[in-house]
Amino acid sequence: MSSFDTEQAFKDLGNAIIRGDAPTVDSTVRVALDEGVEASSIINDGMIPGMDVVGELFRTNQYYVPEVLISARAMKAGMAILRPILAESGIEPVGEVVIGTVRGDLHDIGKNLVAMMLEGAGFGVHDTGIDTHPDEYIQNAVEHNANIIGMSALLTTTMTNMRNTIEAVEAAGLADQVHCIIGGAPVTQRYADEIGADGYAADAASAVILAKRLLGVLGDADEAEDAGRSMYLRARDALQVAVREEPGTESHADGLMEAEGLVEQARAAGYNPTHIERIMAEIEREKVRTV
Ligand code: B1M
């Protein structure tokens, strides 16, 4: 009888992605496949939770760009093995996405993460790379019969090309068929509303939820995950506000209590236990901080 422990393999895989250890990702994925674990489960239960932690470490300044790049490379190593298997398995893609960084913008780390997460979630992903002209988005959307065009921008000067692309999509008569979604560090929901985008996502995991919601394929588990994440993000904001208050004051204690309450709600919604543990540890550390 095989002594293979699937749960342990998923943990090892997630940790290897967090460490950016591509050789371990490669070997663990191969062993899991040999043991009969589904390719989609390897991605969803092993790799994406790891990448999710990487995103969180980046958001909280515990990881910087080089670490994110190394982890993304490890994720890519796993995807390279799994992509052909998913394609062969004949599972219908959830939808087709054309994704790229907008014209004039060369930043692609975040866009690549979003593309990988979408691919992992079962979307057909067609990546136009960096510096994507509005016409190139449209050509690709027509060629691949896309449901979604995803645009990424990291510069305030290139964000305007999101608006130009949306206008070009409308001019091409594709607005009824294709949803335009946007993201990137300087982009906000307000900007998305202003330029008539169909949606904005703050990070790669939220982009997957958004894409599924737009195509009407969001399941109950996704909804719970999304609710948990939003509680968690509110807890993080509350903690950040509390940290700026003087320890020992009522406002400091109130802020921490608010953060703790929100974390409990996120926990109840089943949100990622690693993130929950980490933020609880931060709250506990803050509780005993003195001036
Ligand atoms: Co540049 N850069 N950069 N840069 N760079 C920023 C963005 C900047 C904020 C740095 C700073 O000044 N503090 C600044 C922009 C200022 C502004 O416009 N407000 C800046 C600048 C000014 C520049 C240059 C102009 C510098 C120069 O040459 N003088 C130049 C521009 C080149 C160009 O694009 N034309 C430039 C160049 C570069 C490098 C080439 C050196 C390199 C890019 C390498 C690469 O991407 N292959 C680089 C980098 C690495 C950065 C920083 C340090 C990191 C960006 C990053 O990768 N973050 C950045 C400062 C910073 O953000 N701390 C900076 C990690 C990544 C995981 O996060 O991309 O935000 P992010 O993606 C997230 C979310 O935003 C979201 O999900 C992702 C994952 O969670 N998301 C989406 C992203 N796209 C999405 C799409 C969606 C949904 C969600 O739907 C479709």
XYZ file of C-alpha atoms and ligand atoms in Angstrom:
382
model
C 0.000 0.000 0.000
C 1.326 3.464 -0.875
C 2.317 5.623 2.079
C 1.731 8.759 0.046
C 0.206 11.545 2.161
C -1.713 13.908 -0.120
C -2.280 16.590 2.539
C 1.431 16.619 3.347
C 2.289 16.828 -0.355
C -0.003 19.882 -0.712
C 1.694 21.504 2.285
C 5.163 20.736 0.871
C 4.114 22.153 -2.472
C 2.735 25.369 -0.942
C 5.879 25.792 1.165
C 8.127 25.156 -1.846
C 6.276 27.923 -3.731
C 6.627 30.277 -0.761
C 10.389 29.502 -0.630
C 10.651 29.754 -4.417
C 12.059 26.243 -4.598
C 11.311 25.269 -8.217
C 13.061 21.841 -8.122
C 10.918 20.742 -5.133
C 7.767 22.047 -6.858
C 8.721 20.063 -9.957
C 9.400 16.808 -8.067
C 6.374 17.114 -5.743
C 4.018 17.758 -8.644
C 5.388 14.724 -10.520
C 5.096 12.436 -7.488
C 1.537 13.653 -6.779
C 0.545 12.961 -10.395
C 2.127 9.477 -10.210
C 0.083 8.859 -7.061
C -3.078 9.712 -8.962
C -3.801 13.176 -7.565
C -5.872 15.272 -9.998
C -3.958 18.048 -11.771
C -6.660 20.585 -10.839
C -6.412 19.592 -7.160
C -2.620 19.975 -7.208
C -3.077 23.541 -8.434
C -6.027 24.535 -6.257
C -5.080 22.793 -3.010
C -1.278 22.939 -3.181
C 0.040 25.652 -5.433
C -2.508 28.482 -5.247
C -2.586 28.540 -1.401
C 1.226 28.898 -1.517
C 1.063 31.745 -4.028
C -1.670 33.326 -1.938
C 0.722 33.462 1.017
C 3.397 35.012 -1.235
C 0.933 37.777 -2.197
C 0.194 38.379 1.469
C 3.895 38.473 2.403
C 4.414 41.052 -0.348
C 1.450 43.122 0.794
C 2.816 43.222 4.341
C 6.361 44.093 3.188
C 7.816 40.783 4.373
C 8.626 39.854 0.776
C 10.045 42.169 -1.866
C 10.020 41.918 -5.653
C 12.938 39.436 -5.970
C 11.223 36.928 -3.638
C 7.927 37.343 -5.506
C 9.729 36.689 -8.804
C 11.431 33.577 -7.460
C 8.118 32.233 -6.134
C 6.406 33.010 -9.449
C 9.142 31.035 -11.211
C 8.510 28.088 -8.903
C 4.781 28.334 -9.631
C 5.563 28.398 -13.350
C 7.664 25.223 -12.993
C 4.596 23.417 -11.628
C 2.236 24.911 -14.199
C 4.537 23.794 -17.024
C 3.964 20.151 -15.984
C 0.251 20.521 -15.302
C -0.840 22.714 -18.246
C -0.666 19.947 -20.910
C -2.461 17.505 -18.610
C -5.292 19.960 -18.002
C -5.513 20.639 -21.741
C -5.624 16.878 -22.475
C -8.226 16.155 -19.819
C -10.776 17.849 -22.067
C -12.292 19.869 -19.236
C -14.067 22.816 -20.831
C -12.411 26.081 -19.827
C -14.511 28.204 -17.480
C -14.031 31.059 -19.939
C -11.422 32.643 -22.220
C -9.339 35.547 -20.982
C -7.006 37.795 -22.948
C -4.654 39.448 -20.501
C -1.796 41.894 -20.888
C -0.024 44.908 -19.491
C -1.233 48.088 -21.180
C 0.571 50.091 -23.812
C 3.728 51.852 -22.626
C 3.991 49.747 -19.470
C 6.675 47.098 -18.989
C 5.696 45.806 -15.535
C 4.546 42.207 -15.783
C 5.081 40.487 -12.424
C 1.566 41.155 -11.119
C -0.022 40.483 -14.512
C 1.774 37.125 -14.677
C 0.465 36.194 -11.228
C -3.077 37.070 -12.248
C -2.659 35.042 -15.468
C -1.365 32.018 -13.541
C -4.158 32.166 -10.975
C -6.782 32.429 -13.724
C -5.209 29.498 -15.521
C -5.138 27.532 -12.287
C -8.839 28.286 -11.812
C -9.626 26.729 -15.206
C -9.731 29.742 -17.529
C -8.156 29.624 -20.963
C -5.565 32.382 -20.737
C -4.029 34.212 -23.700
C -1.235 36.455 -22.560
C -0.344 39.400 -24.797
C 2.675 40.249 -22.628
C 3.712 43.832 -21.915
C 3.128 47.074 -23.842
C -0.156 45.871 -25.332
C -1.740 48.190 -27.889
C -5.559 48.441 -27.688
C -5.810 46.838 -31.156
C -3.732 43.870 -29.961
C -6.185 43.197 -27.122
C -9.010 43.303 -29.638
C -7.308 41.052 -32.213
C -6.620 38.471 -29.519
C -10.130 38.729 -28.102
C -11.626 38.056 -31.534
C -9.150 35.260 -32.332
C -9.779 33.420 -29.043
C -13.449 34.292 -28.721
C -12.661 35.819 -25.358
C -15.204 36.596 -22.650
C -12.807 38.799 -20.715
C -10.043 41.280 -21.484
C -7.778 41.806 -18.457
C -5.563 44.855 -18.318
C -2.758 45.532 -15.896
C -1.029 48.890 -15.341
C 1.563 49.917 -12.771
C 2.166 53.485 -13.868
C -0.165 56.432 -13.401
C 0.925 57.544 -16.881
C -0.114 54.274 -18.573
C -3.417 53.785 -16.726
C -5.016 56.037 -19.356
C -4.466 53.268 -21.895
C -7.062 51.224 -20.020
C -9.638 53.829 -20.961
C -8.333 53.843 -24.559
C -8.671 50.062 -24.744
C -12.218 50.113 -23.375
C -13.133 52.752 -25.962
C -11.550 50.611 -28.682
C -13.534 47.561 -27.484
C -16.724 49.621 -27.713
C -15.777 50.979 -31.148
C -15.150 47.408 -32.355
C -18.685 46.465 -31.286
C -17.394 43.912 -28.744
C -18.673 45.545 -25.557
C -21.630 43.128 -25.270
C -19.431 40.040 -25.621
C -16.303 40.982 -23.707
C -15.972 42.144 -20.093
C -13.041 44.487 -19.475
C -11.386 44.086 -16.074
C -8.489 46.075 -14.700
C -5.927 45.991 -11.920
C -2.463 47.059 -10.835
C -1.040 49.046 -7.941
C -2.276 52.558 -8.904
C -5.689 51.338 -10.124
C -8.797 51.675 -7.953
C -12.467 50.759 -8.090
C -13.226 54.450 -8.498
C -11.016 54.572 -11.611
C -12.704 51.450 -12.965
C -16.093 53.137 -12.534
C -14.810 56.326 -14.115
C -13.591 54.637 -17.312
C -16.491 52.198 -17.590
C -14.544 48.996 -16.831
C -16.642 45.965 -15.907
C -14.586 45.311 -12.799
C -11.496 45.981 -10.726
C -9.531 43.526 -8.595
C -6.893 44.424 -6.022
C -4.966 41.152 -6.226
C -4.674 37.950 -8.198
C -7.056 35.885 -6.056
C -9.699 38.629 -6.233
C -9.239 38.778 -10.017
C -10.261 35.106 -10.220
C -13.353 35.757 -8.104
C -14.217 38.778 -10.256
C -13.790 36.851 -13.511
C -15.959 34.005 -12.212
C -18.593 36.455 -10.976
C -18.748 38.224 -14.357
C -19.244 34.903 -16.145
C -21.852 33.735 -13.612
C -19.802 30.720 -12.494
C -19.036 31.786 -8.936
C -19.748 28.886 -6.580
C -20.777 29.017 -2.902
C -17.227 28.165 -1.814
C -15.889 31.110 -3.856
C -18.463 33.432 -2.270
C -17.424 32.289 1.230
C -13.744 32.698 0.348
C -14.442 36.199 -0.958
C -16.421 37.161 2.159
C -13.584 35.788 4.341
C -10.971 37.727 2.382
C -12.903 40.974 2.640
C -13.208 40.551 6.465
C -9.523 39.751 6.610
C -8.572 42.861 4.603
C -10.747 45.005 6.892
C -8.997 43.424 9.897
C -5.644 44.337 8.371
C -6.768 47.949 7.898
C -8.017 48.089 11.511
C -4.702 46.697 12.750
C -2.747 49.246 10.719
C -4.808 52.083 12.235
C -4.345 50.660 15.765
C -0.565 50.374 15.323
C -0.427 54.130 14.708
C -2.123 54.808 18.087
C -0.182 55.021 21.322
C -0.129 51.703 23.236
C -2.137 51.818 26.445
C -4.718 54.266 25.044
C -8.376 53.453 24.564
C -8.167 53.976 20.800
C -5.277 51.497 20.549
C -7.210 48.859 22.518
C -10.426 49.525 20.539
C -8.569 49.190 17.224
C -7.055 45.864 18.254
C -10.424 44.604 19.444
C -11.999 45.576 16.133
C -9.217 43.819 14.225
C -9.612 40.694 16.351
C -13.381 40.641 15.796
C -12.926 40.890 12.034
C -10.311 38.126 12.043
C -12.779 35.900 13.894
C -15.379 36.584 11.213
C -12.820 35.761 8.519
C -11.969 32.546 10.357
C -15.661 31.650 10.601
C -15.975 32.171 6.838
C -13.184 29.593 6.410
C -10.549 32.037 5.169
C -6.949 30.833 4.646
C -5.747 29.577 8.105
C -2.135 30.607 7.441
C -3.164 34.243 6.981
C -5.409 34.019 10.055
C -2.598 32.650 12.212
C -0.187 35.278 10.969
C -2.444 38.261 11.623
C -3.466 36.906 15.056
C 0.236 36.697 15.958
C 0.654 40.318 14.832
C -2.327 41.396 16.965
C -0.945 39.540 19.998
C 2.459 41.203 19.508
C 0.795 44.598 19.263
C -1.178 43.967 22.474
C 2.008 43.655 24.521
C 3.836 46.501 22.808
C 4.737 49.387 25.070
C 5.863 52.894 24.184
Co 8.737 50.252 -11.790
N 7.590 51.592 -10.937
N 9.262 51.541 -13.161
N 9.856 48.828 -12.474
N 8.285 49.284 -10.240
C 6.768 51.163 -9.807
C 5.402 50.738 -10.277
C 6.733 52.477 -8.904
C 5.505 52.586 -7.996
C 8.058 52.575 -8.114
C 8.142 53.844 -7.281
O 8.445 54.896 -7.783
N 7.870 53.765 -5.995
C 6.802 53.609 -10.008
C 5.458 54.081 -10.542
C 5.111 55.479 -10.094
C 3.773 55.848 -10.605
O 3.491 55.818 -11.752
N 2.919 56.222 -9.671
C 7.654 52.918 -11.071
C 8.384 53.599 -12.083
C 8.337 55.114 -12.010
C 9.100 52.921 -13.089
C 9.913 53.550 -14.237
C 9.270 54.767 -14.917
C 11.293 53.854 -13.649
C 12.219 54.601 -14.587
O 12.622 54.054 -15.571
N 12.467 55.845 -14.220
C 10.068 52.368 -15.212
C 8.898 52.313 -16.206
C 9.098 51.314 -17.302
C 7.812 51.137 -18.070
O 6.974 50.390 -17.656
N 7.691 51.861 -19.175
C 9.985 51.209 -14.271
C 10.603 49.995 -14.497
C 10.594 48.910 -13.630
C 11.403 47.643 -13.822
C 11.529 47.224 -15.293
C 12.794 47.901 -13.274
C 10.656 46.627 -12.872
C 9.576 45.797 -13.598
C 10.025 44.370 -13.874
C 8.881 43.549 -14.360
O 7.709 43.767 -14.082
N 9.239 42.522 -15.139
C 9.951 47.588 -11.917
C 9.420 47.203 -10.658
C 9.741 45.788 -10.228
C 8.642 48.058 -9.854
C 8.100 47.823 -8.431
C 9.297 47.944 -7.504
C 7.375 46.518 -8.152
C 6.196 46.202 -9.089
C 5.805 44.754 -8.873
O 6.153 43.886 -9.630
N 5.108 44.467 -7.790
C 7.073 49.015 -8.248
C 7.002 49.544 -6.832
C 6.061 48.739 -5.978
O 4.974 48.381 -6.411
N 6.467 48.481 -4.775
C 7.446 49.915 -9.370
C 4.775 43.066 -7.412
C 3.462 42.630 -8.015
C 3.085 41.245 -7.469
O 2.456 43.533 -7.614
O 2.188 44.468 -9.943
O 0.927 45.467 -7.972
P 1.505 44.284 -8.650
O 0.343 43.235 -8.950
C -0.614 42.825 -8.008
C -1.862 43.719 -7.974
O -1.632 45.068 -8.339
C -2.849 43.003 -8.834
O -2.547 41.629 -8.616
C -1.127 41.485 -8.504
C -0.846 40.305 -7.602
O -1.520 40.386 -6.374
N -2.896 43.192 -10.276
C -4.053 42.927 -10.947
C -1.945 43.515 -11.163
N -2.434 43.488 -12.391
C -3.722 43.125 -12.309
C -4.698 42.928 -13.279
C -5.975 42.541 -12.868
C -6.277 42.382 -11.520
C -5.328 42.550 -10.543
O -6.992 42.314 -13.718
C -6.712 42.165 -15.072
